[in-house]
PDB file of C-alpha atoms and ligand atoms in Angstrom:
ATOM      1  CA  VAL U 116       8.842   9.023  12.230  1.00  0.00           C
ATOM      2  CA  PHE U 117       7.578   5.347  11.714  1.00  0.00           C
ATOM      3  CA  GLN U 118       5.384   3.857  14.468  1.00  0.00           C
ATOM      4  CA  ARG U 119       4.995   0.369  12.975  1.00  0.00           C
ATOM      5  CA  ILE U 120       4.595  -1.497   9.649  1.00  0.00           C
ATOM      6  CA  ASP U 121       0.915  -0.808   8.898  1.00  0.00           C
ATOM      7  CA  HIS U 122       0.827  -3.106   5.896  1.00  0.00           C
ATOM      8  CA  VAL U 123       2.861  -4.865   3.088  1.00  0.00           C
ATOM      9  CA  GLY U 124       1.221  -4.310  -0.282  1.00  0.00           C
ATOM     10  CA  ILE U 125       1.431  -7.304  -2.627  1.00  0.00           C
ATOM     11  CA  ALA U 126       0.698  -7.000  -6.367  1.00  0.00           C
ATOM     12  CA  CYS U 127      -1.301  -9.848  -7.955  1.00  0.00           C
ATOM     13  CA  HIS U 128      -3.198 -10.651 -11.121  1.00  0.00           C
ATOM     14  CA  ASN U 129      -6.294 -12.264  -9.479  1.00  0.00           C
ATOM     15  CA  LEU U 130      -7.425 -10.824  -6.100  1.00  0.00           C
ATOM     16  CA  GLU U 131      -9.967 -13.579  -5.351  1.00  0.00           C
ATOM     17  CA  GLU U 132      -7.491 -16.371  -6.019  1.00  0.00           C
ATOM     18  CA  LYS U 133      -4.862 -14.671  -3.817  1.00  0.00           C
ATOM     19  CA  ILE U 134      -7.353 -14.122  -0.969  1.00  0.00           C
ATOM     20  CA  GLU U 135      -8.327 -17.741  -1.114  1.00  0.00           C
ATOM     21  CA  PHE U 136      -4.512 -18.692  -0.939  1.00  0.00           C
ATOM     22  CA  TYR U 137      -3.786 -16.500   2.056  1.00  0.00           C
ATOM     23  CA  GLU U 138      -6.852 -17.598   3.960  1.00  0.00           C
ATOM     24  CA  SER U 139      -6.447 -21.326   3.266  1.00  0.00           C
ATOM     25  CA  THR U 140      -2.629 -21.396   3.690  1.00  0.00           C
ATOM     26  CA  PHE U 141      -1.958 -18.974   6.454  1.00  0.00           C
ATOM     27  CA  GLY U 142      -5.480 -18.578   8.189  1.00  0.00           C
ATOM     28  CA  LEU U 143      -5.519 -14.806   7.619  1.00  0.00           C
ATOM     29  CA  VAL U 144      -8.922 -13.077   7.615  1.00  0.00           C
ATOM     30  CA  VAL U 145     -10.015 -10.359   5.163  1.00  0.00           C
ATOM     31  CA  VAL U 146     -11.224  -7.246   7.198  1.00  0.00           C
ATOM     32  CA  SER U 147     -11.844  -4.833   4.330  1.00  0.00           C
ATOM     33  CA  ARG U 148     -12.210  -4.822   0.550  1.00  0.00           C
ATOM     34  CA  GLU U 149     -12.260  -1.578  -1.452  1.00  0.00           C
ATOM     35  CA  VAL U 150     -11.968  -0.341  -4.994  1.00  0.00           C
ATOM     36  CA  ASN U 151      -9.798   2.732  -5.067  1.00  0.00           C
ATOM     37  CA  GLU U 152     -10.355   4.444  -8.501  1.00  0.00           C
ATOM     38  CA  GLU U 153      -7.773   7.141  -7.851  1.00  0.00           C
ATOM     39  CA  GLN U 154      -5.086   4.544  -7.223  1.00  0.00           C
ATOM     40  CA  GLY U 155      -6.315   2.155  -9.896  1.00  0.00           C
ATOM     41  CA  VAL U 156      -6.673  -0.889  -7.595  1.00  0.00           C
ATOM     42  CA  ARG U 157      -9.051  -3.292  -6.220  1.00  0.00           C
ATOM     43  CA  GLU U 158      -7.773  -4.405  -2.823  1.00  0.00           C
ATOM     44  CA  ALA U 159      -8.274  -6.476   0.310  1.00  0.00           C
ATOM     45  CA  MET U 160      -6.772  -5.975   3.728  1.00  0.00           C
ATOM     46  CA  LEU U 161      -6.023  -9.193   5.664  1.00  0.00           C
ATOM     47  CA  HIS U 162      -5.420  -8.821   9.361  1.00  0.00           C
ATOM     48  CA  VAL U 163      -2.065 -10.133  10.784  1.00  0.00           C
ATOM     49  CA  ALA U 164      -1.560  -8.861  14.210  1.00  0.00           C
ATOM     50  CA  ASP U 165      -2.350  -6.098  16.687  1.00  0.00           C
ATOM     51  CA  GLY U 166       0.253  -3.893  18.299  1.00  0.00           C
ATOM     52  CA  ASP U 167       0.464  -0.865  20.623  1.00  0.00           C
ATOM     53  CA  GLY U 168       0.265   1.586  17.691  1.00  0.00           C
ATOM     54  CA  GLY U 169      -2.444  -0.306  15.823  1.00  0.00           C
ATOM     55  CA  ALA U 170      -2.835  -3.286  13.665  1.00  0.00           C
ATOM     56  CA  SER U 171      -0.871  -4.639  10.801  1.00  0.00           C
ATOM     57  CA  TYR U 172      -2.087  -6.176   7.550  1.00  0.00           C
ATOM     58  CA  ILE U 173      -1.169  -7.786   4.308  1.00  0.00           C
ATOM     59  CA  GLN U 174      -2.727  -5.830   1.457  1.00  0.00           C
ATOM     60  CA  LEU U 175      -3.539  -7.704  -1.721  1.00  0.00           C
ATOM     61  CA  LEU U 176      -3.636  -5.415  -4.843  1.00  0.00           C
ATOM     62  CA  GLU U 177      -5.174  -6.143  -8.216  1.00  0.00           C
ATOM     63  CA  PRO U 178      -4.988  -3.453 -10.965  1.00  0.00           C
ATOM     64  CA  LEU U 179      -8.171  -2.079 -12.351  1.00  0.00           C
ATOM     65  CA  HIS U 180      -6.501  -1.533 -15.708  1.00  0.00           C
ATOM     66  CA  PRO U 181      -3.019  -2.378 -17.210  1.00  0.00           C
ATOM     67  CA  ASP U 182      -2.126   1.333 -17.327  1.00  0.00           C
ATOM     68  CA  THR U 183      -2.006   1.824 -13.507  1.00  0.00           C
ATOM     69  CA  ALA U 184       0.830   1.769 -10.966  1.00  0.00           C
ATOM     70  CA  VAL U 185       0.142  -1.894 -10.062  1.00  0.00           C
ATOM     71  CA  GLY U 186      -0.606  -2.843 -13.663  1.00  0.00           C
ATOM     72  CA  LYS U 187       2.730  -1.533 -14.897  1.00  0.00           C
ATOM     73  CA  TYR U 188       4.491  -3.157 -11.976  1.00  0.00           C
ATOM     74  CA  LEU U 189       2.951  -6.582 -12.818  1.00  0.00           C
ATOM     75  CA  SER U 190       3.879  -6.422 -16.467  1.00  0.00           C
ATOM     76  CA  LYS U 191       7.426  -5.299 -15.771  1.00  0.00           C
ATOM     77  CA  ARG U 192       8.257  -7.399 -12.623  1.00  0.00           C
ATOM     78  CA  GLY U 193       5.375  -9.992 -12.086  1.00  0.00           C
ATOM     79  CA  GLU U 194       3.572 -10.644  -8.892  1.00  0.00           C
ATOM     80  CA  GLY U 195       5.286  -9.964  -5.569  1.00  0.00           C
ATOM     81  CA  VAL U 196       5.908  -7.218  -2.888  1.00  0.00           C
ATOM     82  CA  HIS U 197       4.818  -3.946  -4.244  1.00  0.00           C
ATOM     83  CA  HIS U 198       5.337  -1.517  -1.279  1.00  0.00           C
ATOM     84  CA  ILE U 199       5.646  -1.088   2.461  1.00  0.00           C
ATOM     85  CA  GLY U 200       3.226   1.054   4.281  1.00  0.00           C
ATOM     86  CA  TYR U 201       4.530   2.540   7.612  1.00  0.00           C
ATOM     87  CA  GLY U 202       2.257   3.881  10.213  1.00  0.00           C
ATOM     88  CA  VAL U 203       2.750   7.599  11.177  1.00  0.00           C
ATOM     89  CA  ALA U 204       0.979   9.798  13.638  1.00  0.00           C
ATOM     90  CA  ASP U 205       0.594  12.718  11.196  1.00  0.00           C
ATOM     91  CA  VAL U 206       1.076  12.083   7.584  1.00  0.00           C
ATOM     92  CA  ALA U 207       1.460  15.779   6.657  1.00  0.00           C
ATOM     93  CA  LYS U 208       4.192  16.392   9.177  1.00  0.00           C
ATOM     94  CA  ALA U 209       5.918  13.120   8.185  1.00  0.00           C
ATOM     95  CA  MET U 210       5.857  14.147   4.491  1.00  0.00           C
ATOM     96  CA  ALA U 211       7.443  17.505   5.364  1.00  0.00           C
ATOM     97  CA  ASP U 212      10.100  15.971   7.625  1.00  0.00           C
ATOM     98  CA  ILE U 213      11.077  13.302   4.973  1.00  0.00           C
ATOM     99  CA  ALA U 214      11.008  15.635   2.025  1.00  0.00           C
ATOM    100  CA  ALA U 215      13.342  18.002   4.072  1.00  0.00           C
ATOM    101  CA  LYS U 216      15.844  15.099   3.954  1.00  0.00           C
ATOM    102  CA  GLY U 217      15.839  15.058   0.146  1.00  0.00           C
ATOM    103  CA  VAL U 218      13.535  12.178  -0.489  1.00  0.00           C
ATOM    104  CA  ARG U 219      11.086  12.816  -3.289  1.00  0.00           C
ATOM    105  CA  LEU U 220       7.385  12.753  -2.485  1.00  0.00           C
ATOM    106  CA  ILE U 221       5.155  11.179  -5.185  1.00  0.00           C
ATOM    107  CA  ASP U 222       2.047  12.859  -3.646  1.00  0.00           C
ATOM    108  CA  GLU U 223       2.050  16.639  -2.972  1.00  0.00           C
ATOM    109  CA  ARG U 224      -0.785  16.189  -0.433  1.00  0.00           C
ATOM    110  CA  PRO U 225      -2.241  13.209   1.365  1.00  0.00           C
ATOM    111  CA  ARG U 226      -4.614  10.791  -0.496  1.00  0.00           C
ATOM    112  CA  HIS U 227      -7.390   8.470   0.402  1.00  0.00           C
ATOM    113  CA  GLY U 228      -6.159   5.028   1.393  1.00  0.00           C
ATOM    114  CA  SER U 229      -7.579   1.783   2.727  1.00  0.00           C
ATOM    115  CA  MET U 230     -10.008   1.867   5.737  1.00  0.00           C
ATOM    116  CA  GLY U 231     -10.123   5.635   5.799  1.00  0.00           C
ATOM    117  CA  ALA U 232      -6.349   6.261   6.071  1.00  0.00           C
ATOM    118  CA  SER U 233      -4.615   9.256   4.825  1.00  0.00           C
ATOM    119  CA  ILE U 234      -1.623   8.166   2.775  1.00  0.00           C
ATOM    120  CA  ALA U 235       1.276   9.377   0.745  1.00  0.00           C
ATOM    121  CA  PHE U 236       3.966   7.637  -1.276  1.00  0.00           C
ATOM    122  CA  LEU U 237       7.738   8.219  -1.293  1.00  0.00           C
ATOM    123  CA  HIS U 238       9.548   7.634  -4.663  1.00  0.00           C
ATOM    124  CA  PRO U 239      11.188   4.159  -4.738  1.00  0.00           C
ATOM    125  CA  LYS U 240      14.258   5.602  -6.555  1.00  0.00           C
ATOM    126  CA  ASP U 241      15.068   7.608  -3.387  1.00  0.00           C
ATOM    127  CA  VAL U 242      14.388   4.769  -0.985  1.00  0.00           C
ATOM    128  CA  GLY U 243      16.758   2.008  -2.404  1.00  0.00           C
ATOM    129  CA  GLY U 244      14.181   0.587  -4.825  1.00  0.00           C
ATOM    130  CA  VAL U 245      11.443   0.252  -2.273  1.00  0.00           C
ATOM    131  CA  LEU U 246       8.105   1.953  -2.906  1.00  0.00           C
ATOM    132  CA  THR U 247       7.368   3.397   0.501  1.00  0.00           C
ATOM    133  CA  GLU U 248       4.015   4.611   1.817  1.00  0.00           C
ATOM    134  CA  LEU U 249       3.173   6.778   4.834  1.00  0.00           C
ATOM    135  CA  VAL U 250      -0.198   5.768   6.526  1.00  0.00           C
ATOM    136  CA  GLU U 251      -2.111   7.805   9.016  1.00  0.00           C
ATOM    137  CA  THR U 252      -5.030   5.684  10.366  1.00  0.00           C
ATOM    138  CA  PRO U 253      -8.149   7.577  11.518  1.00  0.00           C
ATOM    139  CA  ARG U 254      -8.493   8.209  15.171  1.00  0.00           C
ATOM    140  CA  HIS U 255     -11.388   6.414  16.949  1.00  0.00           C
TER     141      HIS U 255
HETATM  142  C1  MC0 H 606       7.851   1.154 -10.182  1.00  0.00           C
HETATM  143  N1  MC0 H 606       9.186   1.097  -9.755  1.00  0.00           N
HETATM  144  C2  MC0 H 606       9.103   0.500  -8.616  1.00  0.00           C
HETATM  145  C3  MC0 H 606       7.912   0.302  -8.234  1.00  0.00           C
HETATM  146  N2  MC0 H 606       7.036   0.659  -9.175  1.00  0.00           N
HETATM  147  N3  MC0 H 606      10.113   0.113  -7.827  1.00  0.00           N
HETATM  148  C4  MC0 H 606       9.897  -0.375  -6.647  1.00  0.00           C
HETATM  149  N4  MC0 H 606       8.655  -0.716  -6.256  1.00  0.00           N
HETATM  150  C5  MC0 H 606       7.581  -0.421  -6.972  1.00  0.00           C
HETATM  151  N5  MC0 H 606       6.379  -0.659  -6.597  1.00  0.00           N
HETATM  152  C6  MC0 H 606      10.352   1.513 -10.536  1.00  0.00           C
HETATM  153  C7  MC0 H 606      10.314   0.800 -11.966  1.00  0.00           C
HETATM  154  O1  MC0 H 606      10.913  -0.392 -11.885  1.00  0.00           O
HETATM  155  C8  MC0 H 606      11.113   1.840 -12.582  1.00  0.00           C
HETATM  156  O2  MC0 H 606      12.501   1.626 -12.486  1.00  0.00           O
HETATM  157  C9  MC0 H 606      10.703   3.201 -12.092  1.00  0.00           C
HETATM  158  O3  MC0 H 606      10.237   2.807 -10.781  1.00  0.00           O
HETATM  159  C10 MC0 H 606       9.684   3.886 -12.893  1.00  0.00           C
HETATM  160  O4  MC0 H 606       8.679   3.015 -12.946  1.00  0.00           O
HETATM  161  P1  MC0 H 606       7.518   3.045 -14.212  1.00  0.00           P
HETATM  162  O5  MC0 H 606       7.063   1.561 -14.359  1.00  0.00           O
HETATM  163  O6  MC0 H 606       8.102   3.661 -15.377  1.00  0.00           O
HETATM  164  O7  MC0 H 606       6.335   3.790 -13.530  1.00  0.00           O
HETATM  165  P2  MC0 H 606       6.168   5.365 -13.250  1.00  0.00           P
HETATM  166  O8  MC0 H 606       7.400   6.077 -13.127  1.00  0.00           O
HETATM  167  O9  MC0 H 606       5.016   5.799 -14.056  1.00  0.00           O
HETATM  168  O10 MC0 H 606       5.472   5.079 -11.782  1.00  0.00           O
HETATM  169  C11 MC0 H 606       6.317   4.546 -10.698  1.00  0.00           C
HETATM  170  C12 MC0 H 606       5.747   5.073  -9.528  1.00  0.00           C
HETATM  171  C13 MC0 H 606       4.193   4.876  -9.430  1.00  0.00           C
HETATM  172  C14 MC0 H 606       6.313   4.484  -8.191  1.00  0.00           C
HETATM  173  C15 MC0 H 606       5.992   6.714  -9.440  1.00  0.00           C
HETATM  174  O11 MC0 H 606       3.914   3.474  -9.418  1.00  0.00           O
HETATM  175  C16 MC0 H 606       3.401   5.506  -8.337  1.00  0.00           C
HETATM  176  O12 MC0 H 606       3.119   6.580  -8.283  1.00  0.00           O
HETATM  177  N6  MC0 H 606       3.129   4.682  -7.190  1.00  0.00           N
HETATM  178  C17 MC0 H 606       2.394   5.308  -6.128  1.00  0.00           C
HETATM  179  C18 MC0 H 606       0.974   4.888  -6.100  1.00  0.00           C
HETATM  180  C19 MC0 H 606       0.630   3.437  -6.150  1.00  0.00           C
HETATM  181  O13 MC0 H 606       1.664   2.659  -6.284  1.00  0.00           O
HETATM  182  N7  MC0 H 606      -0.577   3.031  -5.972  1.00  0.00           N
HETATM  183  C20 MC0 H 606      -1.070   1.632  -6.018  1.00  0.00           C
HETATM  184  C21 MC0 H 606      -1.177   1.210  -4.677  1.00  0.00           C
HETATM  185  P3  MC0 H 606      13.654   1.586 -13.622  1.00  0.00           P
HETATM  186  O14 MC0 H 606      14.904   1.194 -13.019  1.00  0.00           O
HETATM  187  O15 MC0 H 606      12.988   0.451 -14.510  1.00  0.00           O
HETATM  188  O16 MC0 H 606      13.550   2.888 -14.282  1.00  0.00           O
HETATM  189  S1  MC0 H 606      -2.464   2.078  -3.785  1.00  0.00           S
HETATM  190  C22 MC0 H 606      -2.515   1.621  -2.172  1.00  0.00           C
HETATM  191  O17 MC0 H 606      -1.680   0.843  -1.826  1.00  0.00           O
HETATM  192  C23 MC0 H 606      -3.649   2.229  -1.259  1.00  0.00           C
HETATM  193  C24 MC0 H 606      -4.958   1.788  -1.751  1.00  0.00           C
HETATM  194  C25 MC0 H 606      -3.328   1.972   0.120  1.00  0.00           C
HETATM  195  O18 MC0 H 606      -2.243   1.459   0.578  1.00  0.00           O
HETATM  196  O19 MC0 H 606      -4.205   2.279   0.942  1.00  0.00           O
END
Protein backbone atom coordinates (compact mmCIF):
# COMPACT_ATOMS: atom_id res chain seq x y z
CA VAL A 1 0.00 0.00 0.00
CA PHE A 2 2.79 2.44 0.95
CA GLN A 3 4.96 3.80 -1.88
CA ARG A 4 7.38 5.88 0.15
CA ILE A 5 7.62 8.13 3.18
CA ASP A 6 6.09 11.40 2.02
CA HIS A 7 6.88 13.31 5.19
CA VAL A 8 7.60 13.15 8.89
CA GLY A 9 5.52 15.63 10.89
CA ILE A 10 7.25 17.33 13.82
CA ALA A 11 5.33 19.28 16.46
CA CYS A 12 6.89 22.53 17.66
CA HIS A 13 5.96 25.60 19.69
CA ASN A 14 7.51 28.17 17.36
CA LEU A 15 7.45 27.45 13.61
CA GLU A 16 9.76 30.31 12.61
CA GLU A 17 12.42 29.29 15.13
CA LYS A 18 12.31 25.64 14.01
CA ILE A 19 12.49 26.58 10.32
CA GLU A 20 15.57 28.67 11.07
CA PHE A 21 17.10 25.70 12.95
CA TYR A 22 16.45 23.20 10.13
CA GLU A 23 17.74 25.62 7.49
CA SER A 24 20.89 26.68 9.30
CA THR A 25 21.76 23.27 10.77
CA PHE A 26 20.80 20.87 7.96
CA GLY A 27 20.60 23.15 4.93
CA LEU A 28 17.00 22.13 4.22
CA VAL A 29 14.85 24.51 2.18
CA VAL A 30 11.21 25.45 2.81
CA VAL A 31 9.13 24.72 -0.30
CA SER A 32 5.65 25.43 1.09
CA ARG A 33 3.98 27.19 4.00
CA GLU A 34 0.29 26.90 4.81
CA VAL A 35 -2.29 27.54 7.50
CA ASN A 36 -4.71 24.60 7.66
CA GLU A 37 -7.66 25.73 9.78
CA GLU A 38 -9.41 22.36 9.61
CA GLN A 39 -6.34 20.64 11.10
CA GLY A 40 -5.58 23.53 13.46
CA VAL A 41 -2.00 24.01 12.27
CA ARG A 42 0.41 26.45 10.75
CA GLU A 43 2.95 24.35 8.85
CA ALA A 44 6.01 24.36 6.61
CA MET A 45 7.31 21.65 4.30
CA LEU A 46 11.10 21.35 3.96
CA HIS A 47 12.37 19.31 1.02
CA VAL A 48 14.67 16.40 1.91
CA ALA A 49 15.02 14.22 -1.20
CA ASP A 50 13.48 13.18 -4.52
CA GLY A 51 12.62 9.56 -5.24
CA ASP A 52 10.94 7.51 -7.95
CA GLY A 53 7.50 7.89 -6.39
CA GLY A 54 7.90 11.56 -5.48
CA ALA A 55 9.68 13.78 -2.99
CA SER A 56 10.01 13.45 0.78
CA TYR A 57 9.79 16.24 3.31
CA ILE A 58 10.06 17.26 6.92
CA GLN A 59 6.81 18.93 7.98
CA LEU A 60 7.08 21.38 10.87
CA LEU A 61 3.77 21.91 12.70
CA GLU A 62 2.78 24.71 15.08
CA PRO A 63 -0.71 24.61 16.62
CA LEU A 64 -3.11 27.47 15.86
CA HIS A 65 -4.68 27.03 19.32
CA PRO A 66 -3.95 24.88 22.40
CA ASP A 67 -7.18 22.91 21.83
CA THR A 68 -6.04 21.25 18.59
CA ALA A 69 -4.44 17.89 17.78
CA VAL A 70 -0.92 19.34 17.78
CA GLY A 71 -1.64 21.68 20.71
CA LYS A 72 -2.77 18.78 22.88
CA TYR A 73 0.21 16.70 21.77
CA LEU A 74 2.65 19.47 22.75
CA SER A 75 1.12 19.95 26.19
CA LYS A 76 1.14 16.19 26.90
CA ARG A 77 4.42 15.11 25.30
CA GLY A 78 6.37 18.24 24.33
CA GLU A 79 8.08 18.86 21.02
CA GLY A 80 9.01 15.92 18.80
CA VAL A 81 7.87 13.54 16.08
CA HIS A 82 4.08 13.83 15.73
CA HIS A 83 3.27 11.54 12.79
CA ILE A 84 4.56 9.71 9.72
CA GLY A 85 2.93 10.39 6.37
CA TYR A 86 3.17 7.60 3.78
CA GLY A 87 2.65 8.20 0.08
CA VAL A 88 -0.15 6.12 -1.47
CA ALA A 89 -1.44 6.03 -5.06
CA ASP A 90 -5.13 6.20 -4.10
CA VAL A 91 -6.02 7.41 -0.61
CA ALA A 92 -9.64 6.19 -0.70
CA LYS A 93 -8.56 2.69 -1.72
CA ALA A 94 -5.78 2.64 0.90
CA MET A 95 -8.30 3.71 3.58
CA ALA A 96 -10.67 0.89 2.61
CA ASP A 97 -7.89 -1.74 2.45
CA ILE A 98 -6.43 -0.73 5.82
CA ALA A 99 -9.84 -0.42 7.54
CA ALA A 100 -10.62 -3.96 6.33
CA LYS A 101 -7.62 -5.15 8.38
CA GLY A 102 -9.20 -3.71 11.53
CA VAL A 103 -7.23 -0.46 11.88
CA ARG A 104 -9.43 2.49 12.90
CA LEU A 105 -9.56 5.43 10.52
CA ILE A 106 -9.70 8.86 12.18
CA ASP A 107 -11.09 10.38 8.98
CA GLU A 108 -14.17 8.91 7.30
CA ARG A 109 -13.29 10.63 4.06
CA PRO A 110 -10.07 12.18 2.70
CA ARG A 111 -9.21 15.71 3.82
CA HIS A 112 -7.13 18.54 2.47
CA GLY A 113 -3.40 18.32 3.31
CA SER A 114 -0.20 20.14 2.43
CA MET A 115 0.53 21.13 -1.14
CA GLY A 116 -2.84 19.98 -2.49
CA ALA A 117 -2.60 16.41 -1.14
CA SER A 118 -5.57 14.27 -0.12
CA ILE A 119 -4.88 12.86 3.33
CA ALA A 120 -6.36 10.57 5.96
CA PHE A 121 -5.15 9.64 9.44
CA LEU A 122 -5.08 6.19 11.08
CA HIS A 123 -5.55 5.97 14.84
CA PRO A 124 -2.20 5.77 16.69
CA LYS A 125 -3.64 3.30 19.21
CA ASP A 126 -4.04 0.76 16.37
CA VAL A 127 -0.56 1.42 14.93
CA GLY A 128 1.61 0.78 17.98
CA GLY A 129 1.45 4.36 19.21
CA VAL A 130 2.35 5.95 15.87
CA LEU A 131 -0.04 8.48 14.36
CA THR A 132 -0.01 7.42 10.70
CA GLU A 133 -1.15 9.48 7.73
CA LEU A 134 -1.96 8.40 4.17
CA VAL A 135 -0.96 10.97 1.55
CA GLU A 136 -2.08 11.03 -2.09
CA THR A 137 -0.20 13.79 -3.89
CA PRO A 138 -1.90 15.55 -6.79
CA ARG A 139 -1.07 14.33 -10.31
CA HIS A 140 0.81 16.71 -12.59
C1 LIG B 1 -2.37 11.62 20.57
N1 LIG B 1 -1.89 10.40 20.88
C2 LIG B 1 -0.88 10.13 20.06
C3 LIG B 1 -0.74 11.25 19.22
N2 LIG B 1 -1.68 12.15 19.57
N3 LIG B 1 -0.09 9.05 19.97
C4 LIG B 1 0.88 9.08 19.03
N4 LIG B 1 1.08 10.13 18.19
C5 LIG B 1 0.29 11.21 18.27
N5 LIG B 1 0.50 12.25 17.46
C6 LIG B 1 -2.37 9.52 21.95
C7 LIG B 1 -2.37 10.24 23.27
O1 LIG B 1 -1.11 10.16 23.87
C8 LIG B 1 -3.41 9.49 24.02
O2 LIG B 1 -2.88 8.30 24.52
C9 LIG B 1 -4.43 9.12 22.96
O3 LIG B 1 -3.72 9.18 21.70
C10 LIG B 1 -5.58 10.11 22.91
O4 LIG B 1 -5.02 11.39 22.78
P1 LIG B 1 -5.70 12.76 23.26
O5 LIG B 1 -4.61 13.70 23.58
O6 LIG B 1 -6.75 12.47 24.26
O7 LIG B 1 -6.33 13.32 21.97
P2 LIG B 1 -7.58 12.89 21.11
O8 LIG B 1 -8.02 11.51 21.37
O9 LIG B 1 -8.57 14.00 21.21
O10 LIG B 1 -6.89 12.97 19.67
C11 LIG B 1 -5.85 12.11 19.30
C12 LIG B 1 -5.97 11.93 17.79
C13 LIG B 1 -5.99 13.35 17.16
C14 LIG B 1 -4.77 11.12 17.30
C15 LIG B 1 -7.29 11.19 17.47
O11 LIG B 1 -4.78 14.03 17.47
C16 LIG B 1 -6.21 13.38 15.67
O12 LIG B 1 -7.32 13.28 15.18
N6 LIG B 1 -5.10 13.50 14.88
C17 LIG B 1 -5.23 13.52 13.42
C18 LIG B 1 -5.21 14.93 12.89
C19 LIG B 1 -3.91 15.67 13.19
O13 LIG B 1 -3.08 15.20 13.96
N7 LIG B 1 -3.79 16.86 12.63
C20 LIG B 1 -2.58 17.71 12.80
C21 LIG B 1 -1.64 17.48 11.72
P3 LIG B 1 -3.11 7.85 26.04
O14 LIG B 1 -2.32 6.58 26.17
O15 LIG B 1 -2.60 8.99 26.85
O16 LIG B 1 -4.59 7.64 26.13
S1 LIG B 1 -2.32 18.05 10.19
C22 LIG B 1 -1.25 17.59 8.97
O17 LIG B 1 -0.26 16.99 9.26
C23 LIG B 1 -1.62 17.99 7.53
C24 LIG B 1 -1.60 19.48 7.40
C25 LIG B 1 -0.71 17.33 6.51
O18 LIG B 1 0.08 16.42 6.82
O19 LIG B 1 -0.79 17.72 5.33
